[in-house]
Amino acid sequence: MPYDKDPHDPWGKDSDVEDDYSPPLEKQFDNAKASAAASLSYRPHSRAELKLKLRDKGFDSALAARALDRLEELGMLSDAQFAETFARSKWRQARWAPSRIRMELLRRGLAKADIETGLHAVFGSNLNSVTLCPPDAEECDLDDAVHEPERLDRQLLEAGPSKHLSKGQIHFADVDA
């Protein structure tokens, strides 16, 4: 038995072969690229989100950056396109204002230029004059929505301080008796 160091170790557990085998660099690159592409097939992601996902899966940051660069070359990854998709989604479904969308995209790690490109594609050049009603809406009564906080404040002021407290008070009278 010239290859075994210990004749009592029939499976070679204590041999000089390393247990933590790592595949060649090109194989890791292909795996990182495939993992990022699989994530993109479920929903759009920003470059920063994908880099974090790849790091969480154990890929080296340089390898992850190289894989993401390749996906950008292939046209599968674009932060400007992600910003546009995200802004369109949040505007249509949740009615987020452009400023809120901008803050969320900054939090997600997008560059300001990509954010502005995406917002411009969705809202056009008049980002500051965006209303709550979509352009194709037949009827939209903004008066109620705009004046609702003022109306509530007026009602609370007219009711006086006792009404402010009565909403939040817990009555313990019947517990003490």
N, CA, C and O atoms as a DFTB+ gen file, in Angstrom:
708 C
 N C O
     1  1       0.827      -1.185       0.000
     2  2       0.000       0.000       0.000
     3  2       0.873       1.250       0.000
     4  3       1.031       1.896       1.036
     5  1       1.425       1.585      -1.123
     6  2       2.335       2.720      -1.159
     7  2       1.622       4.075      -1.096
     8  3       2.248       5.064      -0.714
     9  1       0.331       4.154      -1.457
    10  2      -0.355       5.442      -1.501
    11  2      -1.018       5.819      -0.191
    12  3      -1.264       6.999       0.058
    13  1      -1.301       4.873       0.621
    14  2      -1.969       5.171       1.890
    15  2      -0.940       5.426       2.971
    16  3       0.037       4.691       3.110
    17  1      -1.175       6.470       3.724
    18  2      -0.293       6.750       4.845
    19  2      -0.643       5.874       6.028
    20  3       0.235       5.452       6.780
    21  1      -1.914       5.605       6.189
    22  2      -2.378       4.821       7.328
    23  2      -3.114       3.593       6.791
    24  3      -4.133       3.741       6.116
    25  1      -2.629       2.399       7.071
    26  2      -3.314       1.206       6.551
    27  2      -4.682       0.996       7.194
    28  3      -5.491       0.231       6.669
    29  1      -4.960       1.656       8.320
    30  2      -6.256       1.507       8.986
    31  2      -7.297       2.493       8.443
    32  3      -8.427       2.518       8.930
    33  1      -6.938       3.295       7.452
    34  2      -7.848       4.272       6.852
    35  2      -8.178       3.811       5.432
    36  3      -7.549       4.272       4.479
    37  1      -9.159       2.902       5.269
    38  2      -9.415       2.315       3.952
    39  2     -10.004       3.311       2.947
    40  3      -9.878       3.102       1.740
    41  1     -10.632       4.366       3.408
    42  2     -11.269       5.308       2.484
    43  2     -10.383       6.503       2.166
    44  3     -10.777       7.344       1.358
    45  1      -9.259       6.609       2.739
    46  2      -8.328       7.686       2.452
    47  2      -8.753       9.026       3.019
    48  3      -8.458      10.070       2.438
    49  1      -9.438       9.005       4.139
    50  2      -9.904      10.252       4.741
    51  2      -8.740      11.128       5.194
    52  3      -8.824      12.355       5.151
    53  1      -7.681      10.508       5.618
    54  2      -6.552      11.270       6.124
    55  2      -5.466      11.447       5.069
    56  3      -4.320      11.744       5.406
    57  1      -5.806      11.271       3.822
    58  2      -4.791      11.408       2.780
    59  2      -4.466      12.878       2.557
    60  3      -5.118      13.761       3.115
    61  1      -3.461      13.131       1.744
    62  2      -3.014      14.501       1.541
    63  2      -3.842      15.251       0.487
    64  3      -3.508      16.384       0.137
    65  1      -4.904      14.641      -0.016
    66  2      -5.805      15.322      -0.945
    67  2      -6.697      16.255      -0.140
    68  3      -7.269      15.861       0.877
    69  1      -6.810      17.497      -0.604
    70  2      -7.605      18.470       0.142
    71  2      -9.086      18.124       0.049
    72  3      -9.586      17.709      -0.997
    73  1      -9.772      18.309       1.175
    74  2     -11.203      18.028       1.216
    75  2     -12.017      19.130       0.543
    76  3     -13.056      18.861      -0.060
    77  1     -11.545      20.356       0.646
    78  2     -12.320      21.467       0.097
    79  2     -11.860      21.760      -1.332
    80  3     -11.069      22.672      -1.573
    81  1     -12.358      20.989      -2.243
    82  2     -12.025      21.142      -3.652
    83  2     -12.757      22.359      -4.197
    84  3     -13.947      22.541      -3.939
    85  1     -12.055      23.181      -4.942
    86  2     -12.703      24.305      -5.608
    87  2     -12.537      24.124      -7.112
    88  3     -11.446      23.812      -7.588
    89  1     -13.616      24.320      -7.854
    90  2     -13.527      24.129      -9.299
    91  2     -12.637      25.185      -9.941
    92  3     -12.357      26.213      -9.325
    93  1     -12.199      24.950     -11.143
    94  2     -11.355      25.929     -11.835
    95  2     -12.068      27.277     -11.977
    96  3     -13.292      27.359     -11.871
    97  1     -11.296      28.312     -12.215
    98  2     -11.817      29.673     -12.244
    99  2     -12.882      29.865     -13.326
   100  3     -13.882      30.543     -13.087
   101  1     -12.688      29.290     -14.489
   102  2     -13.681      29.432     -15.562
   103  2     -14.996      28.757     -15.192
   104  3     -16.070      29.251     -15.536
   105  1     -14.914      27.648     -14.504
   106  2     -16.133      26.957     -14.051
   107  2     -16.862      27.818     -13.021
   108  3     -18.089      27.907     -13.047
   109  1     -16.116      28.451     -12.117
   110  2     -16.735      29.344     -11.134
   111  2     -17.368      30.543     -11.828
   112  3     -18.451      30.991     -11.449
   113  1     -16.685      31.061     -12.847
   114  2     -17.223      32.191     -13.606
   115  2     -18.547      31.809     -14.263
   116  3     -19.515      32.568     -14.210
   117  1     -18.582      30.634     -14.879
   118  2     -19.819      30.166     -15.512
   119  2     -20.924      29.961     -14.484
   120  3     -22.085      30.276     -14.745
   121  1     -20.564      29.436     -13.319
   122  2     -21.563      29.238     -12.263
   123  2     -22.108      30.570     -11.750
   124  3     -23.310      30.703     -11.521
   125  1     -21.234      31.548     -11.572
   126  2     -21.670      32.868     -11.104
   127  2     -22.571      33.531     -12.137
   128  3     -23.591      34.128     -11.796
   129  1     -22.186      33.419     -13.386
   130  2     -22.985      34.004     -14.468
   131  2     -24.356      33.322     -14.548
   132  3     -25.373      33.995     -14.721
   133  1     -24.386      32.009     -14.424
   134  2     -25.649      31.271     -14.471
   135  2     -26.530      31.602     -13.271
   136  3     -27.748      31.715     -13.408
   137  1     -25.931      31.756     -12.116
   138  2     -26.696      32.094     -10.917
   139  2     -27.322      33.480     -11.035
   140  3     -28.482      33.672     -10.671
   141  1     -26.563      34.436     -11.539
   142  2     -27.093      35.791     -11.722
   143  2     -28.188      35.800     -12.784
   144  3     -29.205      36.475     -12.620
   145  1     -27.988      35.060     -13.864
   146  2     -29.004      34.992     -14.918
   147  2     -30.278      34.331     -14.405
   148  3     -31.380      34.724     -14.786
   149  1     -30.129      33.330     -13.543
   150  2     -31.310      32.687     -12.964
   151  2     -32.078      33.658     -12.074
   152  3     -33.309      33.670     -12.085
   153  1     -31.365      34.465     -11.310
   154  2     -32.035      35.473     -10.478
   155  2     -32.765      36.487     -11.344
   156  3     -33.866      36.921     -11.005
   157  1     -32.157      36.864     -12.457
   158  2     -32.793      37.823     -13.363
   159  2     -34.001      37.232     -14.075
   160  3     -34.871      37.972     -14.534
   161  1     -34.063      35.915     -14.172
   162  2     -35.218      35.309     -14.836
   163  2     -36.472      35.380     -13.969
   164  3     -37.586      35.306     -14.488
   165  1     -36.303      35.523     -12.658
   166  2     -37.463      35.630     -11.768
   167  2     -38.013      37.048     -11.729
   168  3     -39.223      37.252     -11.824
   169  1     -37.132      38.022     -11.589
   170  2     -37.536      39.432     -11.553
   171  2     -36.307      40.281     -11.838
   172  3     -35.180      39.804     -11.702
   173  1     -36.511      41.537     -12.234
   174  2     -35.352      42.413     -12.472
   175  2     -34.601      42.706     -11.177
   176  3     -35.201      42.828     -10.109
   177  1     -33.302      42.815     -11.287
   178  2     -32.443      43.151     -10.151
   179  2     -31.463      44.233     -10.581
   180  3     -31.133      44.361     -11.760
   181  1     -31.011      44.999      -9.615
   182  2     -29.941      45.954      -9.895
   183  2     -28.602      45.224      -9.808
   184  3     -28.519      44.107      -9.298
   185  1     -27.577      45.865     -10.307
   186  2     -26.237      45.284     -10.246
   187  2     -25.810      45.073      -8.793
   188  3     -25.216      44.047      -8.461
   189  1     -26.114      46.045      -7.929
   190  2     -25.725      45.937      -6.520
   191  2     -26.433      44.766      -5.842
   192  3     -25.823      44.054      -5.045
   193  1     -27.709      44.562      -6.152
   194  2     -28.444      43.439      -5.568
   195  2     -27.862      42.106      -6.020
   196  3     -27.691      41.189      -5.216
   197  1     -27.559      42.005      -7.308
   198  2     -26.990      40.753      -7.817
   199  2     -25.602      40.489      -7.250
   200  3     -25.252      39.343      -6.966
   201  1     -24.817      41.538      -7.085
   202  2     -23.483      41.362      -6.509
   203  2     -23.595      40.836      -5.080
   204  3     -22.829      39.964      -4.670
   205  1     -24.547      41.368      -4.331
   206  2     -24.769      40.897      -2.964
   207  2     -25.242      39.447      -2.955
   208  3     -24.804      38.660      -2.116
   209  1     -26.129      39.090      -3.876
   210  2     -26.602      37.706      -3.959
   211  2     -25.451      36.749      -4.272
   212  3     -25.343      35.676      -3.678
   213  1     -24.601      37.151      -5.208
   214  2     -23.473      36.291      -5.566
   215  2     -22.483      36.168      -4.414
   216  3     -21.924      35.094      -4.188
   217  1     -22.262      37.256      -3.689
   218  2     -21.372      37.199      -2.514
   219  2     -21.961      36.267      -1.452
   220  3     -21.230      35.511      -0.812
   221  1     -23.284      36.324      -1.266
   222  2     -23.933      35.449      -0.291
   223  2     -23.825      33.980      -0.689
   224  3     -23.824      33.100       0.172
   225  1     -23.735      33.715      -1.981
   226  2     -23.600      32.341      -2.455
   227  2     -22.157      31.857      -2.432
   228  3     -21.880      30.712      -2.790
   229  1     -21.227      32.730      -2.007
   230  2     -19.847      32.309      -1.832
   231  2     -18.914      32.648      -2.980
   232  3     -17.767      32.202      -2.983
   233  1     -19.366      33.418      -3.946
   234  2     -18.493      33.799      -5.054
   235  2     -17.617      34.976      -4.647
   236  3     -18.045      35.845      -3.887
   237  1     -16.402      35.001      -5.151
   238  2     -15.464      36.090      -4.906
   239  2     -16.005      37.371      -5.543
   240  3     -16.672      37.314      -6.576
   241  1     -15.723      38.521      -4.935
   242  2     -16.279      39.779      -5.452
   243  2     -15.732      40.112      -6.841
   244  3     -16.461      40.657      -7.671
   245  1     -14.470      39.797      -7.107
   246  2     -13.907      40.054      -8.435
   247  2     -14.567      39.159      -9.482
   248  3     -14.836      39.595     -10.602
   249  1     -14.821      37.921      -9.113
   250  2     -15.482      36.988     -10.019
   251  2     -16.927      37.413     -10.262
   252  3     -17.422      37.330     -11.385
   253  1     -17.600      37.869      -9.208
   254  2     -18.978      38.343      -9.343
   255  2     -19.032      39.568     -10.248
   256  3     -19.921      39.679     -11.092
   257  1     -18.086      40.486     -10.076
   258  2     -18.051      41.683     -10.916
   259  2     -17.812      41.308     -12.379
   260  3     -18.413      41.892     -13.281
   261  1     -16.944      40.346     -12.606
   262  2     -16.664      39.894     -13.971
   263  2     -17.905      39.255     -14.602
   264  3     -18.203      39.496     -15.772
   265  1     -18.621      38.444     -13.828
   266  2     -19.841      37.809     -14.336
   267  2     -20.914      38.855     -14.636
   268  3     -21.610      38.762     -15.646
   269  1     -21.045      39.849     -13.760
   270  2     -22.043      40.897     -13.985
   271  2     -21.667      41.775     -15.175
   272  3     -22.543      42.240     -15.904
   273  1     -20.370      42.003     -15.376
   274  2     -19.926      42.742     -16.559
   275  2     -20.323      42.001     -17.833
   276  3     -20.767      42.609     -18.808
   277  1     -20.158      40.695     -17.810
   278  2     -20.521      39.885     -18.986
   279  2     -22.025      39.944     -19.245
   280  3     -22.452      40.024     -20.397
   281  1     -22.828      39.906     -18.185
   282  2     -24.278      40.003     -18.359
   283  2     -24.676      41.377     -18.903
   284  3     -25.634      41.486     -19.668
   285  1     -23.952      42.416     -18.514
   286  2     -24.212      43.747     -19.074
   287  2     -23.856      43.790     -20.555
   288  3     -24.569      44.397     -21.353
   289  1     -22.742      43.139     -20.922
   290  2     -22.347      43.086     -22.330
   291  2     -23.402      42.375     -23.167
   292  3     -23.652      42.751     -24.313
   293  1     -24.018      41.351     -22.592
   294  2     -25.039      40.589     -23.302
   295  2     -26.396      41.295     -23.310
   296  3     -27.316      40.855     -24.000
   297  1     -26.526      42.375     -22.557
   298  2     -27.780      43.118     -22.502
   299  2     -28.797      42.557     -21.526
   300  3     -29.966      42.942     -21.554
   301  1     -28.366      41.661     -20.672
   302  2     -29.285      41.061     -19.700
   303  2     -29.393      41.873     -18.417
   304  3     -30.333      41.683     -17.646
   305  1     -28.452      42.769     -18.178
   306  2     -28.407      43.534     -16.934
   307  2     -28.176      44.998     -17.259
   308  3     -27.223      45.350     -17.954
   309  1     -29.059      45.850     -16.748
   310  2     -28.925      47.290     -16.948
   311  2     -29.576      47.995     -15.770
   312  3     -30.763      47.805     -15.505
   313  1     -28.802      48.806     -15.067
   314  2     -29.356      49.532     -13.929
   315  2     -30.368      50.581     -14.374
   316  3     -31.343      50.830     -13.666
   317  1     -30.156      51.200     -15.529
   318  2     -31.118      52.188     -16.029
   319  2     -32.446      51.517     -16.366
   320  3     -33.514      52.062     -16.087
   321  1     -32.373      50.341     -16.963
   322  2     -33.595      49.601     -17.282
   323  2     -34.284      49.120     -16.004
   324  3     -35.512      49.130     -15.919
   325  1     -33.494      48.700     -15.010
   326  2     -34.075      48.307     -13.729
   327  2     -34.770      49.493     -13.075
   328  3     -35.866      49.350     -12.534
   329  1     -34.135      50.671     -13.123
   330  2     -34.736      51.866     -12.527
   331  2     -36.057      52.198     -13.211
   332  3     -37.022      52.569     -12.543
   333  1     -36.109      52.070     -14.519
   334  2     -37.353      52.342     -15.246
   335  2     -38.436      51.334     -14.874
   336  3     -39.577      51.718     -14.619
   337  1     -38.092      50.059     -14.843
   338  2     -39.062      49.022     -14.497
   339  2     -39.567      49.199     -13.074
   340  3     -40.766      49.088     -12.817
   341  1     -38.656      49.474     -12.155
   342  2     -39.026      49.669     -10.752
   343  2     -39.929      50.889     -10.599
   344  3     -40.942      50.830      -9.902
   345  1     -39.563      51.999     -11.252
   346  2     -40.354      53.230     -11.149
   347  2     -41.746      53.030     -11.741
   348  3     -42.739      53.470     -11.161
   349  1     -41.818      52.379     -12.877
   350  2     -43.119      52.134     -13.506
   351  2     -43.994      51.254     -12.614
   352  3     -45.191      51.500     -12.471
   353  1     -43.396      50.240     -12.023
   354  2     -44.141      49.335     -11.148
   355  2     -44.658      50.055      -9.906
   356  3     -45.833      49.935      -9.557
   357  1     -43.788      50.796      -9.246
   358  2     -44.199      51.490      -8.017
   359  2     -45.197      52.604      -8.307
   360  3     -46.074      52.875      -7.486
   361  1     -45.076      53.249      -9.454
   362  2     -46.005      54.316      -9.805
   363  2     -47.389      53.739     -10.098
   364  3     -48.393      54.280      -9.636
   365  1     -47.450      52.651     -10.859
   366  2     -48.746      52.083     -11.242
   367  2     -49.427      51.350     -10.093
   368  3     -50.639      51.472      -9.917
   369  1     -48.673      50.599      -9.319
   370  2     -49.286      49.751      -8.302
   371  2     -49.445      50.432      -6.960
   372  3     -50.470      50.259      -6.301
   373  1     -48.456      51.203      -6.539
   374  2     -48.495      51.776      -5.194
   375  2     -48.604      53.296      -5.192
   376  3     -48.694      53.911      -4.129
   377  1     -48.596      53.902      -6.371
   378  2     -48.696      55.362      -6.483
   379  2     -47.591      56.094      -5.735
   380  3     -47.831      57.131      -5.116
   381  1     -46.380      55.550      -5.795
   382  2     -45.249      56.220      -5.167
   383  2     -44.898      57.462      -5.979
   384  3     -44.960      57.453      -7.208
   385  1     -44.535      58.515      -5.285
   386  2     -44.085      59.740      -5.935
   387  2     -42.663      59.538      -6.469
   388  3     -41.936      58.673      -5.980
   389  1     -42.269      60.322      -7.460
   390  2     -40.905      60.193      -7.997
   391  2     -39.822      60.366      -6.939
   392  3     -38.783      59.709      -7.002
   393  1     -40.057      61.243      -5.970
   394  2     -39.038      61.442      -4.931
   395  2     -38.872      60.191      -4.076
   396  3     -37.755      59.847      -3.692
   397  1     -39.969      59.513      -3.777
   398  2     -39.879      58.285      -2.982
   399  2     -39.211      57.170      -3.785
   400  3     -38.413      56.402      -3.248
   401  1     -39.535      57.088      -5.054
   402  2     -38.900      56.089      -5.920
   403  2     -37.403      56.356      -5.998
   404  3     -36.596      55.428      -5.937
   405  1     -37.035      57.626      -6.135
   406  2     -35.621      58.006      -6.208
   407  2     -34.884      57.584      -4.936
   408  3     -33.782      57.039      -5.006
   409  1     -35.495      57.836      -3.772
   410  2     -34.851      57.460      -2.501
   411  2     -34.677      55.950      -2.391
   412  3     -33.638      55.478      -1.929
   413  1     -35.680      55.194      -2.811
   414  2     -35.585      53.733      -2.733
   415  2     -34.515      53.195      -3.681
   416  3     -33.782      52.271      -3.328
   417  1     -34.423      53.759      -4.864
   418  2     -33.398      53.314      -5.808
   419  2     -31.997      53.671      -5.319
   420  3     -31.057      52.904      -5.524
   421  1     -31.853      54.822      -4.679
   422  2     -30.558      55.172      -4.079
   423  2     -30.204      54.194      -2.968
   424  3     -29.049      53.790      -2.830
   425  1     -31.204      53.817      -2.176
   426  2     -30.972      52.864      -1.097
   427  2     -30.547      51.506      -1.650
   428  3     -29.776      50.787      -1.015
   429  1     -31.042      51.163      -2.818
   430  2     -30.703      49.885      -3.438
   431  2     -29.362      49.913      -4.165
   432  3     -28.943      48.901      -4.726
   433  1     -28.686      51.062      -4.159
   434  2     -27.332      51.126      -4.688
   435  2     -27.199      51.516      -6.143
   436  3     -26.159      51.245      -6.744
   437  1     -28.195      52.134      -6.735
   438  2     -28.096      52.554      -8.126
   439  2     -27.410      53.910      -8.231
   440  3     -27.472      54.728      -7.312
   441  1     -26.767      54.130      -9.349
   442  2     -26.110      55.412      -9.609
   443  2     -27.174      56.464      -9.923
   444  3     -28.236      56.151     -10.463
   445  1     -26.870      57.716      -9.575
   446  2     -27.844      58.793      -9.783
   447  2     -28.200      58.961     -11.255
   448  3     -29.351      59.252     -11.583
   449  1     -27.233      58.783     -12.138
   450  2     -27.502      58.928     -13.573
   451  2     -28.497      57.872     -14.053
   452  3     -29.391      58.178     -14.842
   453  1     -28.349      56.631     -13.583
   454  2     -29.281      55.566     -13.961
   455  2     -30.673      55.829     -13.400
   456  3     -31.677      55.560     -14.060
   457  1     -30.727      56.354     -12.184
   458  2     -32.021      56.665     -11.564
   459  2     -32.738      57.742     -12.369
   460  3     -33.923      57.611     -12.674
   461  1     -32.018      58.803     -12.710
   462  2     -32.642      59.898     -13.459
   463  2     -33.078      59.435     -14.846
   464  3     -34.115      59.873     -15.344
   465  1     -32.300      58.559     -15.473
   466  2     -32.684      58.015     -16.775
   467  2     -33.977      57.220     -16.662
   468  3     -34.878      57.373     -17.487
   469  1     -34.070      56.373     -15.644
   470  2     -35.276      55.578     -15.445
   471  2     -36.490      56.419     -15.113
   472  3     -37.576      56.182     -15.642
   473  1     -36.315      57.405     -14.234
   474  2     -37.437      58.275     -13.864
   475  2     -37.887      59.124     -15.051
   476  3     -39.081      59.359     -15.236
   477  1     -36.931      59.579     -15.849
   478  2     -37.273      60.381     -17.022
   479  2     -38.066      59.547     -18.031
   480  3     -38.971      60.065     -18.685
   481  1     -37.734      58.266     -18.161
   482  2     -38.457      57.395     -19.087
   483  2     -39.903      57.181     -18.642
   484  3     -40.793      57.023     -19.477
   485  1     -40.137      57.177     -17.333
   486  2     -41.489      56.934     -16.819
   487  2     -42.296      58.221     -16.728
   488  3     -43.439      58.271     -17.184
   489  1     -41.713      59.259     -16.146
   490  2     -42.463      60.476     -15.850
   491  2     -42.235      61.591     -16.864
   492  3     -42.941      62.600     -16.828
   493  1     -41.285      61.439     -17.750
   494  2     -40.994      62.497     -18.703
   495  2     -40.169      63.592     -18.065
   496  3     -39.541      63.393     -17.026
   497  1     -40.179      64.749     -18.699
   498  2     -39.345      65.842     -18.202
   499  2     -39.986      66.596     -17.050
   500  3     -39.310      67.386     -16.391
   501  1     -41.265      66.378     -16.788
   502  2     -41.958      67.112     -15.728
   503  2     -42.095      66.252     -14.469
   504  3     -43.203      65.905     -14.062
   505  1     -40.974      65.920     -13.869
   506  2     -40.994      65.090     -12.663
   507  2     -41.670      65.786     -11.490
   508  3     -42.289      65.124     -10.657
   509  1     -41.564      67.094     -11.411
   510  2     -42.105      67.816     -10.262
   511  2     -43.593      68.092     -10.371
   512  3     -44.216      68.452      -9.372
   513  1     -44.185      67.937     -11.547
   514  2     -45.604      68.225     -11.702
   515  2     -46.423      66.952     -11.877
   516  3     -47.438      66.961     -12.574
   517  1     -46.000      65.876     -11.262
   518  2     -46.710      64.612     -11.363
   519  2     -47.916      64.654     -10.438
   520  3     -47.809      65.062      -9.282
   521  1     -49.067      64.225     -10.957
   522  2     -50.282      64.177     -10.145
   523  2     -50.608      62.733      -9.812
   524  3     -49.986      61.805     -10.328
   525  1     -51.586      62.559      -8.946
   526  2     -51.974      61.215      -8.548
   527  2     -52.815      60.508      -9.599
   528  3     -52.954      59.286      -9.550
   529  1     -53.372      61.236     -10.536
   530  2     -54.233      60.643     -11.553
   531  2     -53.419      60.286     -12.787
   532  3     -52.645      61.109     -13.275
   533  1     -53.583      59.079     -13.293
   534  2     -52.895      58.723     -14.530
   535  2     -53.499      59.491     -15.702
   536  3     -54.651      59.915     -15.621
   537  1     -52.751      59.680     -16.787
   538  2     -53.255      60.479     -17.898
   539  2     -54.489      59.885     -18.569
   540  3     -55.279      60.629     -19.151
   541  1     -54.677      58.571     -18.506
   542  2     -55.822      57.946     -19.161
   543  2     -57.046      57.813     -18.255
   544  3     -58.036      57.196     -18.648
   545  1     -56.993      58.383     -17.047
   546  2     -58.127      58.289     -16.124
   547  2     -59.266      59.173     -16.617
   548  3     -59.060      60.329     -16.987
   549  1     -60.483      58.604     -16.614
   550  2     -61.641      59.361     -17.072
   551  2     -62.058      60.404     -16.047
   552  3     -62.357      61.544     -16.401
   553  1     -62.078      60.022     -14.799
   554  2     -62.434      60.970     -13.749
   555  2     -61.475      60.808     -12.585
   556  3     -61.105      59.695     -12.209
   557  1     -61.090      61.918     -12.035
   558  2     -60.161      61.894     -10.918
   559  2     -60.437      63.116     -10.065
   560  3     -60.193      64.243     -10.495
   561  1     -60.939      62.904      -8.872
   562  2     -61.269      64.007      -7.981
   563  2     -60.172      64.126      -6.939
   564  3     -60.153      63.403      -5.943
   565  1     -59.255      65.057      -7.193
   566  2     -58.146      65.257      -6.271
   567  2     -58.514      66.173      -5.116
   568  3     -57.789      66.233      -4.123
   569  1     -59.632      66.890      -5.228
   570  2     -59.990      67.835      -4.168
   571  2     -60.158      67.129      -2.834
   572  3     -59.689      67.620      -1.808
   573  1     -60.827      65.976      -2.840
   574  2     -61.028      65.248      -1.584
   575  2     -59.708      64.748      -1.019
   576  3     -59.472      64.846       0.186
   577  1     -58.850      64.215      -1.872
   578  2     -57.574      63.673      -1.401
   579  2     -56.654      64.770      -0.885
   580  3     -55.947      64.579       0.104
   581  1     -56.663      65.919      -1.554
   582  2     -55.781      67.010      -1.160
   583  2     -56.259      67.668       0.121
   584  3     -55.447      68.024       0.975
   585  1     -57.566      67.834       0.265
   586  2     -58.112      68.570       1.401
   587  2     -58.495      67.676       2.574
   588  3     -58.950      68.186       3.597
   589  1     -58.328      66.371       2.464
   590  2     -58.693      65.456       3.550
   591  2     -57.939      65.754       4.847
   592  3     -58.586      65.821       5.893
   593  1     -56.620      65.936       4.850
   594  2     -55.928      66.242       6.108
   595  2     -56.401      67.556       6.729
   596  3     -56.520      67.668       7.949
   597  1     -56.669      68.545       5.878
   598  2     -57.161      69.822       6.398
   599  2     -58.525      69.646       7.060
   600  3     -58.787      70.229       8.112
   601  1     -59.387      68.850       6.449
   602  2     -60.723      68.607       6.998
   603  2     -60.632      67.911       8.353
   604  3     -61.347      68.277       9.286
   605  1     -59.767      66.919       8.467
   606  2     -59.613      66.208       9.740
   607  2     -59.067      67.127      10.822
   608  3     -59.519      67.080      11.966
   609  1     -58.098      67.961      10.465
   610  2     -57.560      68.915      11.446
   611  2     -58.638      69.877      11.924
   612  3     -58.720      70.185      13.113
   613  1     -59.465      70.350      10.997
   614  2     -60.533      71.275      11.363
   615  2     -61.536      70.606      12.304
   616  3     -61.985      71.227      13.268
   617  1     -61.893      69.344      12.035
   618  2     -62.834      68.624      12.900
   619  2     -62.262      68.441      14.299
   620  3     -62.977      68.609      15.287
   621  1     -60.982      68.098      14.394
   622  2     -60.377      67.901      15.709
   623  2     -60.280      69.210      16.479
   624  3     -60.465      69.225      17.696
   625  1     -59.992      70.303      15.791
   626  2     -59.931      71.601      16.469
   627  2     -61.306      72.037      16.960
   628  3     -61.431      72.602      18.047
   629  1     -62.326      71.778      16.167
   630  2     -63.684      72.151      16.573
   631  2     -64.168      71.293      17.731
   632  3     -64.917      71.773      18.582
   633  1     -63.752      70.037      17.778
   634  2     -64.211      69.142      18.836
   635  2     -63.580      69.484      20.169
   636  3     -64.169      69.224      21.219
   637  1     -62.407      70.056      20.143
   638  2     -61.745      70.416      21.388
   639  2     -60.848      69.303      21.890
   640  3     -60.807      68.214      21.319
   641  1     -60.117      69.593      22.984
   642  2     -59.136      68.633      23.484
   643  2     -59.750      67.361      24.050
   644  3     -59.085      66.325      24.058
   645  1     -60.988      67.397      24.522
   646  2     -61.574      66.190      25.107
   647  2     -61.754      65.096      24.063
   648  3     -61.620      63.916      24.388
   649  1     -62.053      65.453      22.826
   650  2     -62.226      64.451      21.771
   651  2     -60.888      63.836      21.362
   652  3     -60.827      62.669      20.973
   653  1     -59.821      64.628      21.451
   654  2     -58.501      64.091      21.118
   655  2     -58.151      62.954      22.067
   656  3     -57.654      61.909      21.648
   657  1     -58.416      63.169      23.342
   658  2     -58.033      62.184      24.345
   659  2     -58.992      61.010      24.402
   660  3     -58.581      59.893      24.716
   661  1     -60.259      61.243      24.106
   662  2     -61.225      60.163      24.271
   663  2     -60.985      59.029      23.286
   664  3     -61.358      57.890      23.568
   665  1     -60.378      59.304      22.148
   666  2     -60.105      58.231      21.199
   667  2     -59.037      57.287      21.733
   668  3     -59.083      56.087      21.464
   669  1     -58.086      57.810      22.479
   670  2     -56.985      56.985      22.933
   671  2     -57.088      56.537      24.375
   672  3     -56.208      55.821      24.854
   673  1     -58.144      56.938      25.090
   674  2     -58.248      56.573      26.497
   675  2     -58.750      55.147      26.661
   676  3     -59.555      54.654      25.871
   677  1     -58.259      54.507      27.698
   678  2     -58.761      53.190      28.082
   679  2     -59.524      53.383      29.376
   680  3     -59.000      53.934      30.344
   681  1     -60.746      52.932      29.387
   682  2     -61.581      53.135      30.569
   683  2     -61.386      51.970      31.534
   684  3     -61.695      50.821      31.216
   685  1     -60.872      52.286      32.704
   686  2     -60.613      51.282      33.726
   687  2     -61.679      51.309      34.821
   688  3     -61.516      50.641      35.842
   689  1     -62.759      52.057      34.639
   690  2     -63.750      52.226      35.704
   691  2     -64.395      50.900      36.078
   692  3     -64.549      50.614      37.266
   693  1     -64.772      50.090      35.113
   694  2     -65.437      48.838      35.457
   695  2     -64.446      47.791      35.953
   696  3     -64.869      46.806      36.558
   697  1     -63.171      47.958      35.726
   698  2     -62.169      47.021      36.239
   699  2     -61.950      47.264      37.730
   700  3     -61.778      46.316      38.496
   701  1     -61.957      48.552      38.148
   702  2     -61.734      48.888      39.549
   703  2     -62.930      48.517      40.416
   704  3     -62.751      48.240      41.602
   705  1     -64.116      48.503      39.880
   706  2     -65.318      48.273      40.689
   707  2     -65.493      46.836      41.076
   708  3     -66.460      46.493      41.757
